[in-house]
PDB file of C-alpha atoms and ligand atoms in Angstrom:
ATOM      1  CA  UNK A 158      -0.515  65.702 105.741  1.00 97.00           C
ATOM      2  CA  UNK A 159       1.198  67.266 108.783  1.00 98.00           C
ATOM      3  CA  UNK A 160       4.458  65.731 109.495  1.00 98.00           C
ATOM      4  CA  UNK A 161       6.667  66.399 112.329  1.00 98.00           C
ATOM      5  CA  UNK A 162      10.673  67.100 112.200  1.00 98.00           C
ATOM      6  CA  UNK A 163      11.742  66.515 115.893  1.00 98.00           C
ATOM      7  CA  UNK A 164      15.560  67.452 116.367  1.00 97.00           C
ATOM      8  CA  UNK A 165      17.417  66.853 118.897  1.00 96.00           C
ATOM      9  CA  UNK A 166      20.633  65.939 120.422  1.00 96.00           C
ATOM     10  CA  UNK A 167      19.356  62.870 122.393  1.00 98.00           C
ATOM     11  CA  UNK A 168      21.672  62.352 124.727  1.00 97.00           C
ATOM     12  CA  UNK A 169      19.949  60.231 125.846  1.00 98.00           C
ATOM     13  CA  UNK A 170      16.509  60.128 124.489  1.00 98.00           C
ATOM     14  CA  UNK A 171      14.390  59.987 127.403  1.00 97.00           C
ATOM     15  CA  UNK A 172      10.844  59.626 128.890  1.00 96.00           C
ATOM     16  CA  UNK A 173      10.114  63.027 128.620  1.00 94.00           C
ATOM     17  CA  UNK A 174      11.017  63.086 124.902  1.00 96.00           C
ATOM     18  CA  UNK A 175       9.123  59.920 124.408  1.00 97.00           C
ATOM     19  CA  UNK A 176       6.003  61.446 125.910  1.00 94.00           C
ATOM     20  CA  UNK A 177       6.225  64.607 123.429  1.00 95.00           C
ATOM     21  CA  UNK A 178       6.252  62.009 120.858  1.00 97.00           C
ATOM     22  CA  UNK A 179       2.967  60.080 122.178  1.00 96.00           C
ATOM     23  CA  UNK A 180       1.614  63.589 122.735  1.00 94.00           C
ATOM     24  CA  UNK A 181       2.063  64.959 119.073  1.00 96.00           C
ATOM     25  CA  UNK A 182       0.770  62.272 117.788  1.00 97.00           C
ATOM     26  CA  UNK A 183      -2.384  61.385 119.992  1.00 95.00           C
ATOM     27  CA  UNK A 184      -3.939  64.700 120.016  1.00 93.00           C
ATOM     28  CA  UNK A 185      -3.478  64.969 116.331  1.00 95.00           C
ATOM     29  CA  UNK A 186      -0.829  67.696 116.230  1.00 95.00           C
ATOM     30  CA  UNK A 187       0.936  65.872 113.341  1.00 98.00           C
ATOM     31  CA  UNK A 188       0.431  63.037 111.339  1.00 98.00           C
ATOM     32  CA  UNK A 189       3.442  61.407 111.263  1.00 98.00           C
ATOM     33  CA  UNK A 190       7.154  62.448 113.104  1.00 98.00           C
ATOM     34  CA  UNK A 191      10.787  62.319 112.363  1.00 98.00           C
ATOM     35  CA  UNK A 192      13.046  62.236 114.852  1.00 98.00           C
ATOM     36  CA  UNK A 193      16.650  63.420 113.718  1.00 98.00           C
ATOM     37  CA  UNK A 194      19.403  62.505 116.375  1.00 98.00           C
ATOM     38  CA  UNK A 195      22.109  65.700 115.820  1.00 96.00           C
ATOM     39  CA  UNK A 196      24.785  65.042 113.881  1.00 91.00           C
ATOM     40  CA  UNK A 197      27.306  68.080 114.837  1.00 82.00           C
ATOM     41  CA  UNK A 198      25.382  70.352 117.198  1.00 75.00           C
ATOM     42  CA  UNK A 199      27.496  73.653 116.012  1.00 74.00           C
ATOM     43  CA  UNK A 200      25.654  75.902 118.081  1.00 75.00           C
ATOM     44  CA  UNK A 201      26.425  74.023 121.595  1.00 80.00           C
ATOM     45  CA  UNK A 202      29.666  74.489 123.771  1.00 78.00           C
ATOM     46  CA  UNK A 203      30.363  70.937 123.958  1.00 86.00           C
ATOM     47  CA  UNK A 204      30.129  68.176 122.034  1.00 90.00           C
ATOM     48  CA  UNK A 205      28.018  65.005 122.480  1.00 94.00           C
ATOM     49  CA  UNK A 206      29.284  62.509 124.844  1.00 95.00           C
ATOM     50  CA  UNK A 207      27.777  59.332 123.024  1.00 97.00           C
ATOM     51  CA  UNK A 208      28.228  59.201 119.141  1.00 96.00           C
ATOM     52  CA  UNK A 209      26.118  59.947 116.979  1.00 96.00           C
ATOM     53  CA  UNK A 210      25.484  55.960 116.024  1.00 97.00           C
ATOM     54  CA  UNK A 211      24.790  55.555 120.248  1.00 98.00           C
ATOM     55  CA  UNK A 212      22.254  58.121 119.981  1.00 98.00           C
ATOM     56  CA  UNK A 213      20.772  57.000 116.882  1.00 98.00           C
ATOM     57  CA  UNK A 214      20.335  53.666 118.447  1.00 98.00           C
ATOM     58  CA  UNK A 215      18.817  55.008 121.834  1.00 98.00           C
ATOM     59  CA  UNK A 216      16.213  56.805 119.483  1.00 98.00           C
ATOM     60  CA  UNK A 217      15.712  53.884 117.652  1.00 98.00           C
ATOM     61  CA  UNK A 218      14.917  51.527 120.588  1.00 98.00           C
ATOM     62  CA  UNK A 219      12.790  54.147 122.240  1.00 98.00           C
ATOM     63  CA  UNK A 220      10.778  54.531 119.212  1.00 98.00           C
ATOM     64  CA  UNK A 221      10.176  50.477 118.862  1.00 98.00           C
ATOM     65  CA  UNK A 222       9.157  50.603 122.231  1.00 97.00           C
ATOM     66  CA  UNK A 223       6.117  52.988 121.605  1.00 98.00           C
ATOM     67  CA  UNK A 224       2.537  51.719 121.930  1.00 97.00           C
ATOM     68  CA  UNK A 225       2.038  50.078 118.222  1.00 97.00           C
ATOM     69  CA  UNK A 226      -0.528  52.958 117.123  1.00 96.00           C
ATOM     70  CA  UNK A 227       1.986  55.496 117.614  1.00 97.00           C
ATOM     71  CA  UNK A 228       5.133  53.627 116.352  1.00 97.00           C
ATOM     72  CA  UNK A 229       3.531  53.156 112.890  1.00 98.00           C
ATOM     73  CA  UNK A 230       3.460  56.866 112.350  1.00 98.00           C
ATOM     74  CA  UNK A 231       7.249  57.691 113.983  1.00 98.00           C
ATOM     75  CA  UNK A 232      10.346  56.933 112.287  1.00 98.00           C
ATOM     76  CA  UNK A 233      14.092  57.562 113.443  1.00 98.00           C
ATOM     77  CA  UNK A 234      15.874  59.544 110.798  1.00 98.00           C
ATOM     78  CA  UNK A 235      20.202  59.064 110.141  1.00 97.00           C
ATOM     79  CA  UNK A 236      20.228  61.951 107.844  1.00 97.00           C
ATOM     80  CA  UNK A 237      21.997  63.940 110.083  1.00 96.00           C
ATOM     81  CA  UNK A 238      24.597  61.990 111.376  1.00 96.00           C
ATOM     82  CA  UNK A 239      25.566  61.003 108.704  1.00 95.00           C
ATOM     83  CA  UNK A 240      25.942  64.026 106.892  1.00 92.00           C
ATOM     84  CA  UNK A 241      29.489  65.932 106.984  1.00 88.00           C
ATOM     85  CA  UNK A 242      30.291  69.239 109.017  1.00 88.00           C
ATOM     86  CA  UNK A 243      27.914  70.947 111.112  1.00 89.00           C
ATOM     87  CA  UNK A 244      24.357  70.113 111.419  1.00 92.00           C
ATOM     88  CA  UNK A 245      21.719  72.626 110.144  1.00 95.00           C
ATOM     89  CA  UNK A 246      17.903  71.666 110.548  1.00 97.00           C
ATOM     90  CA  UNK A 247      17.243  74.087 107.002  1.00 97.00           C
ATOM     91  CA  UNK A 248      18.948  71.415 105.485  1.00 97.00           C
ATOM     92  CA  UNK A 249      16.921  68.317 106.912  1.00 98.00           C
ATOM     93  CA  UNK A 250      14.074  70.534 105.959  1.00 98.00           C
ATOM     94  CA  UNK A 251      14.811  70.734 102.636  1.00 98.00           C
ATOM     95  CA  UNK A 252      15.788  66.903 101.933  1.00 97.00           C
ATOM     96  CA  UNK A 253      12.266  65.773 103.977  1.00 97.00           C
ATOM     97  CA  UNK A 254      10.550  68.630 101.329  1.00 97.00           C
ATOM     98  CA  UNK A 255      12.162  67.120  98.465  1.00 97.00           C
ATOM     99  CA  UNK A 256      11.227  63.292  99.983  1.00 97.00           C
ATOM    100  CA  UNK A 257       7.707  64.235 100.367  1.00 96.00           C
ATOM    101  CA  UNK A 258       6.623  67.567  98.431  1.00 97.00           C
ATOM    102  CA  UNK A 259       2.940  66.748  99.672  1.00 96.00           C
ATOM    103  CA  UNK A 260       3.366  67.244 103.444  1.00 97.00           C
ATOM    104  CA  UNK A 261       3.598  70.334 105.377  1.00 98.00           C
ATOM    105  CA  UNK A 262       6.511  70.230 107.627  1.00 98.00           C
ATOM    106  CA  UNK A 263       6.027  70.973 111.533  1.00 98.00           C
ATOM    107  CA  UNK A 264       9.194  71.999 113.434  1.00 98.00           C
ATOM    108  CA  UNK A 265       8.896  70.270 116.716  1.00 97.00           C
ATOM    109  CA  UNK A 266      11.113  72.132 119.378  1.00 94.00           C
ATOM    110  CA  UNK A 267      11.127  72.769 123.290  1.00 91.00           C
ATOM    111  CA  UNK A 268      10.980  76.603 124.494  1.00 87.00           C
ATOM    112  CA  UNK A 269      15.231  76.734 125.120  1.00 88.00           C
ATOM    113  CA  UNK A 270      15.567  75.368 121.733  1.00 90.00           C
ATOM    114  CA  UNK A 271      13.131  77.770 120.182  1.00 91.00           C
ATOM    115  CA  UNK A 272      14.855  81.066 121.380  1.00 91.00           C
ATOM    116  CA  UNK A 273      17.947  80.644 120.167  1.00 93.00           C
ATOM    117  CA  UNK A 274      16.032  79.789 116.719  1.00 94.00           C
ATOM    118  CA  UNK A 275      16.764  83.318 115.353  1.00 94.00           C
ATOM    119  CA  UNK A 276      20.491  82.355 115.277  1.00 94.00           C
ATOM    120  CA  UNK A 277      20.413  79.221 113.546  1.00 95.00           C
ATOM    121  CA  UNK A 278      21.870  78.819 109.796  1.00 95.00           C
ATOM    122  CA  UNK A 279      19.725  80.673 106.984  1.00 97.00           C
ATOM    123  CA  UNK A 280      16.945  80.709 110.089  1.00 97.00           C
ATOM    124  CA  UNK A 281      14.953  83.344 107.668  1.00 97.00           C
ATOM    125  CA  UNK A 282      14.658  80.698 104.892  1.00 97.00           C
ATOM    126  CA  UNK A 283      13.642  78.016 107.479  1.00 98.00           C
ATOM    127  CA  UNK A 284      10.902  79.908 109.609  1.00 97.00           C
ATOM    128  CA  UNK A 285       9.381  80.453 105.831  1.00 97.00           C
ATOM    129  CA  UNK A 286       9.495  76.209 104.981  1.00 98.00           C
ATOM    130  CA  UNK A 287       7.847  74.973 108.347  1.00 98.00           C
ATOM    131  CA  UNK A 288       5.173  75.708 111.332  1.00 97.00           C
ATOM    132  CA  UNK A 289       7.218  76.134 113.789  1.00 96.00           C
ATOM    133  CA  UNK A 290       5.455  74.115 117.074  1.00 95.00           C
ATOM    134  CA  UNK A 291       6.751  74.912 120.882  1.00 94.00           C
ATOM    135  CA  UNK A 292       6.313  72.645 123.461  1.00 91.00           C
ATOM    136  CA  UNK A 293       5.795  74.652 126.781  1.00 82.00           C
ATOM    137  CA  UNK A 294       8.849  73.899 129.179  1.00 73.00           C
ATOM    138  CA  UNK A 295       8.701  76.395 132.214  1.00 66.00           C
ATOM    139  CA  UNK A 296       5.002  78.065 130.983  1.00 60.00           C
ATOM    140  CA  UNK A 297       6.313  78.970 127.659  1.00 58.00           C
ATOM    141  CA  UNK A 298       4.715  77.743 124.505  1.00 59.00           C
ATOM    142  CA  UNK A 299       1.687  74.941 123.986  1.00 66.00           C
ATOM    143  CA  UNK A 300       0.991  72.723 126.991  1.00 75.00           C
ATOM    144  CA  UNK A 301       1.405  69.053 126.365  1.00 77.00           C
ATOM    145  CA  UNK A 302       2.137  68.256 130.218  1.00 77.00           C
ATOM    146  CA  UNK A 303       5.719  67.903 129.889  1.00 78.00           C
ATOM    147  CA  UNK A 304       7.616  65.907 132.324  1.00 83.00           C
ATOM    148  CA  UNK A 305      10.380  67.678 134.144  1.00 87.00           C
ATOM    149  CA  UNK A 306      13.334  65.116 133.081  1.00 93.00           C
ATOM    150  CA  UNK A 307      16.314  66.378 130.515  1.00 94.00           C
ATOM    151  CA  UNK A 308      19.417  64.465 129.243  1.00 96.00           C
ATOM    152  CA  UNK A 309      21.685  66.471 131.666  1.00 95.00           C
ATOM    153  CA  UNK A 310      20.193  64.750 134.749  1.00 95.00           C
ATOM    154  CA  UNK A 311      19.721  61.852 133.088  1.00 97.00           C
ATOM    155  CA  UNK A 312      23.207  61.558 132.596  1.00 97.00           C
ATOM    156  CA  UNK A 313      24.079  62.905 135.863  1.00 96.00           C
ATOM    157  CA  UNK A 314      22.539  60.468 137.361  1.00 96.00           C
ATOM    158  CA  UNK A 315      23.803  57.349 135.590  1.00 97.00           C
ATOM    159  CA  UNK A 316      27.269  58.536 136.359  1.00 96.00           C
ATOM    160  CA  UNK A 317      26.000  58.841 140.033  1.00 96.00           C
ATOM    161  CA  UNK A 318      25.244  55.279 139.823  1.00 95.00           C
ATOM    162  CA  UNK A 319      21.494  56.210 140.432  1.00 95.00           C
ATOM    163  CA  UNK A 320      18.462  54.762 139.516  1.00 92.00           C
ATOM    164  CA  UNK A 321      17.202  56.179 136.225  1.00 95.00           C
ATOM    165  CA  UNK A 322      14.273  53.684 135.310  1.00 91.00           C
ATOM    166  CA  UNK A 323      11.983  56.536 135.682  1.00 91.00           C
ATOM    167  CA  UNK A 324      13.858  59.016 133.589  1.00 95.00           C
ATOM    168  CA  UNK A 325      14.102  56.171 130.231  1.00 98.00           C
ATOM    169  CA  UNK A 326      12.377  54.137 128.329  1.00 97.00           C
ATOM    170  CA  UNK A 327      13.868  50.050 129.676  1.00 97.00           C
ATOM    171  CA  UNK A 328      15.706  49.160 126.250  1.00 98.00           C
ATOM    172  CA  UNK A 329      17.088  52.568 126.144  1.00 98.00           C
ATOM    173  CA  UNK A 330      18.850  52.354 129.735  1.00 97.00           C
ATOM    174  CA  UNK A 331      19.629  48.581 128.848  1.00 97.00           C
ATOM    175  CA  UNK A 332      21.379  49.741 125.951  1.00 98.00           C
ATOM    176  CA  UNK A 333      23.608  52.540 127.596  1.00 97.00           C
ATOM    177  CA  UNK A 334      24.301  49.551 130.233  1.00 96.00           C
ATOM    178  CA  UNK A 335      25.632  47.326 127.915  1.00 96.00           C
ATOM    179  CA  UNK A 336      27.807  49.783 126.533  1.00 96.00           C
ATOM    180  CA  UNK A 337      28.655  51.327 129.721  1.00 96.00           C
ATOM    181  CA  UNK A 338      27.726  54.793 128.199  1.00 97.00           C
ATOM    182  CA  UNK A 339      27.556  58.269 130.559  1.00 97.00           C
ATOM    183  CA  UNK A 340      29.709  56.502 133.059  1.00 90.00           C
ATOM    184  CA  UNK A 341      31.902  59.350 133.787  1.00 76.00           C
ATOM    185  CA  UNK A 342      30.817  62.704 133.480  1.00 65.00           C
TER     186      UNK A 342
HETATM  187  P1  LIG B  13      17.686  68.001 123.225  1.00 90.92           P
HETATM  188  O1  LIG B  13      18.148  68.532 124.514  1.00 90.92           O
HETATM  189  O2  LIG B  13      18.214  66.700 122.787  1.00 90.92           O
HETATM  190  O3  LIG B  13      16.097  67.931 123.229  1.00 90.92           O
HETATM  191  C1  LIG B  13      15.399  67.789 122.010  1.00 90.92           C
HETATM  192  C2  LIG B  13      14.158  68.635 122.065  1.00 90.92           C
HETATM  193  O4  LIG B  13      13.285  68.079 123.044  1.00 90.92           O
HETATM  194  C3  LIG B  13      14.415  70.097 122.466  1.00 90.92           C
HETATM  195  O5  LIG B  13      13.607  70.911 121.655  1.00 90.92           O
HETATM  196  C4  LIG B  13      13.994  70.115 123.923  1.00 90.92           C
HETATM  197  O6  LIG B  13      13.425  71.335 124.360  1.00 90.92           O
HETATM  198  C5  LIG B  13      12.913  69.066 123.975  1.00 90.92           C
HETATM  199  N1  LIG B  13      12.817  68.441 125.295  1.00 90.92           N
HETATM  200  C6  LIG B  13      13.817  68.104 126.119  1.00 90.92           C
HETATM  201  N2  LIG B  13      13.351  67.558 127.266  1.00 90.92           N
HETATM  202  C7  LIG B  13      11.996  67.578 127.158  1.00 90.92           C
HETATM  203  C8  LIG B  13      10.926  67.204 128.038  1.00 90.92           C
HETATM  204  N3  LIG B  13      11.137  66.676 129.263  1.00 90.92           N
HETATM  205  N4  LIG B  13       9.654  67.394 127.604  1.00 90.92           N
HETATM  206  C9  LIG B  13       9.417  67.965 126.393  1.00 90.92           C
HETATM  207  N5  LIG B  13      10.388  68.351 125.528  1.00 90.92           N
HETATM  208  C10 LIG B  13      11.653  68.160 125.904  1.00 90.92           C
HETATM  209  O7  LIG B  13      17.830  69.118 122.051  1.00 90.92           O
HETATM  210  P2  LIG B  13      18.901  70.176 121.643  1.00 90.92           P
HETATM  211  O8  LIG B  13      20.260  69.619 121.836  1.00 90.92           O
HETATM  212  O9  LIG B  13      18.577  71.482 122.284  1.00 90.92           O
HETATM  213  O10 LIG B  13      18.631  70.267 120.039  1.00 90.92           O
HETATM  214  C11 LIG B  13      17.496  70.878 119.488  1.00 90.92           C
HETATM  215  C12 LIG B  13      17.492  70.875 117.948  1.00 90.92           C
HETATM  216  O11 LIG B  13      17.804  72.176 117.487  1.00 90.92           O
HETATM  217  C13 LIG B  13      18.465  69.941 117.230  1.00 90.92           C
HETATM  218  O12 LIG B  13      17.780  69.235 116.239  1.00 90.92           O
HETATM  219  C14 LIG B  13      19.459  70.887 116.567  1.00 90.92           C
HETATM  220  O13 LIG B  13      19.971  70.409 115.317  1.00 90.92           O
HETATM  221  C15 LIG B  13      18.603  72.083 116.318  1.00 90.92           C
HETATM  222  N6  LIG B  13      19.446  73.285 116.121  1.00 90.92           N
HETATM  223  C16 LIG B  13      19.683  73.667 114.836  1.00 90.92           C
HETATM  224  C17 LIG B  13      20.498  74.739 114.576  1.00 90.92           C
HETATM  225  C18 LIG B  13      20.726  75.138 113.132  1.00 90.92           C
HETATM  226  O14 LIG B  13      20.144  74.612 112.244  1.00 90.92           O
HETATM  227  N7  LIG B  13      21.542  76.022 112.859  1.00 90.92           N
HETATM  228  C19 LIG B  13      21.080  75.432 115.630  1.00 90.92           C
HETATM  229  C20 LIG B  13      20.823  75.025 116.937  1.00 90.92           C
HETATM  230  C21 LIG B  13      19.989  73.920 117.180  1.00 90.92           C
HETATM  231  P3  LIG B  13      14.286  72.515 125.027  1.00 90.92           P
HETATM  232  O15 LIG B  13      14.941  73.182 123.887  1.00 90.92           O
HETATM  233  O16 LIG B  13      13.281  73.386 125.714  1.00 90.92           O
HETATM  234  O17 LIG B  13      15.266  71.883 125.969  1.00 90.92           O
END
């Protein structure tokens, strides 16, 4: 059983995240996925600008909103924000290893994310626990036809006052309506 840890701030989750997801799972990359909303992203220069319950949320609607095939096999994990101090995957890893000892664990990560992985806490230790799978973003890494949206412009765009119903999945961007999230940069 291949399952699939896929970290991320989510700040928003968007489209392009969402059709990762489908991708992973449709072409039989993994089994089944976890998708871990950041709790304290240590490594970045600034901090989230929803909390991590917001993002949590987004991630949750987005996954309910999957075709029914695929949303059986994904769930939204709140290991991480809920656990104190800064955020390190090696310990997600280890709690989903202890959870389920049977499956192999598949790190799910863009091509940014993955070359900054030799920095990351006790990243030794981790690279030994998982596969580590790269999605190709600018020609790097395996191709899965990734669509050229990212939370930045996303949330650019919202503060813009733009239209972003292209960019997220329709209960996510309802959501970060309702609680006027991203409205100033
Ligand atoms: P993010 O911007 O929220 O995106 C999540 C992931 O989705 C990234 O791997 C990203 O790839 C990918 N992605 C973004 N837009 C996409 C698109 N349109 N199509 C396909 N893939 C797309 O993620 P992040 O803030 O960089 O966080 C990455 C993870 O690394 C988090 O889980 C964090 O905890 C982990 N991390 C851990 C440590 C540690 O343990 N010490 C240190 C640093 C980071 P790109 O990377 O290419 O944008």
């Amino acid at each position: 059983m291949r399952l699939g840890l896929y970290g991320g701030t989510f700040d928003p989750i968007h489209s392009g995240h969402c059709h990762l997801i489908q991708q992973l799972l449709e072409r039989g990359i993994v089994d089944e996925l976890v998708v871990v909303p950041v709790g304290n992203p240590w490594m970045k220069k600034t901090e989230p600008q929803a909390s991590g319950h917001d993002r949590l949320r987004m991630v949750e609607l987005a996954v309910e909103g999957l075709p029914s095939d695929i949303r059986a096999r994904v769930r939204a994990s709140d290991t991480e924000i809920h656990r104190a101090g800064e955020t390190y995957t090696i310990d997600t890893v280890l709690e989903i290893k202890k959870a389920r000892p049977e499956a192999d664990v598949v790190l799910i990560m863009g091509s940014d994310a993955f070359s900054s992985i030799g920095k990351w806490h006790r990243s030794a230790e981790l690279l030994s626990l998982v596969e580590v799978f790269v999605v190709a973003r600018e020609g790097v890494g395996f191709d899965i036809d990734a669509l050229t949206i990212s939370s930045t412009m996303a949330r650019e765009k919202i503060a813009a006052h733009e239209d972003v119903s292209n960019e997220l999945p329709e209960s996510v961007w309802s959501y970060i309506q309702e609680r006027n999230l991203y409205a100033s940069k």
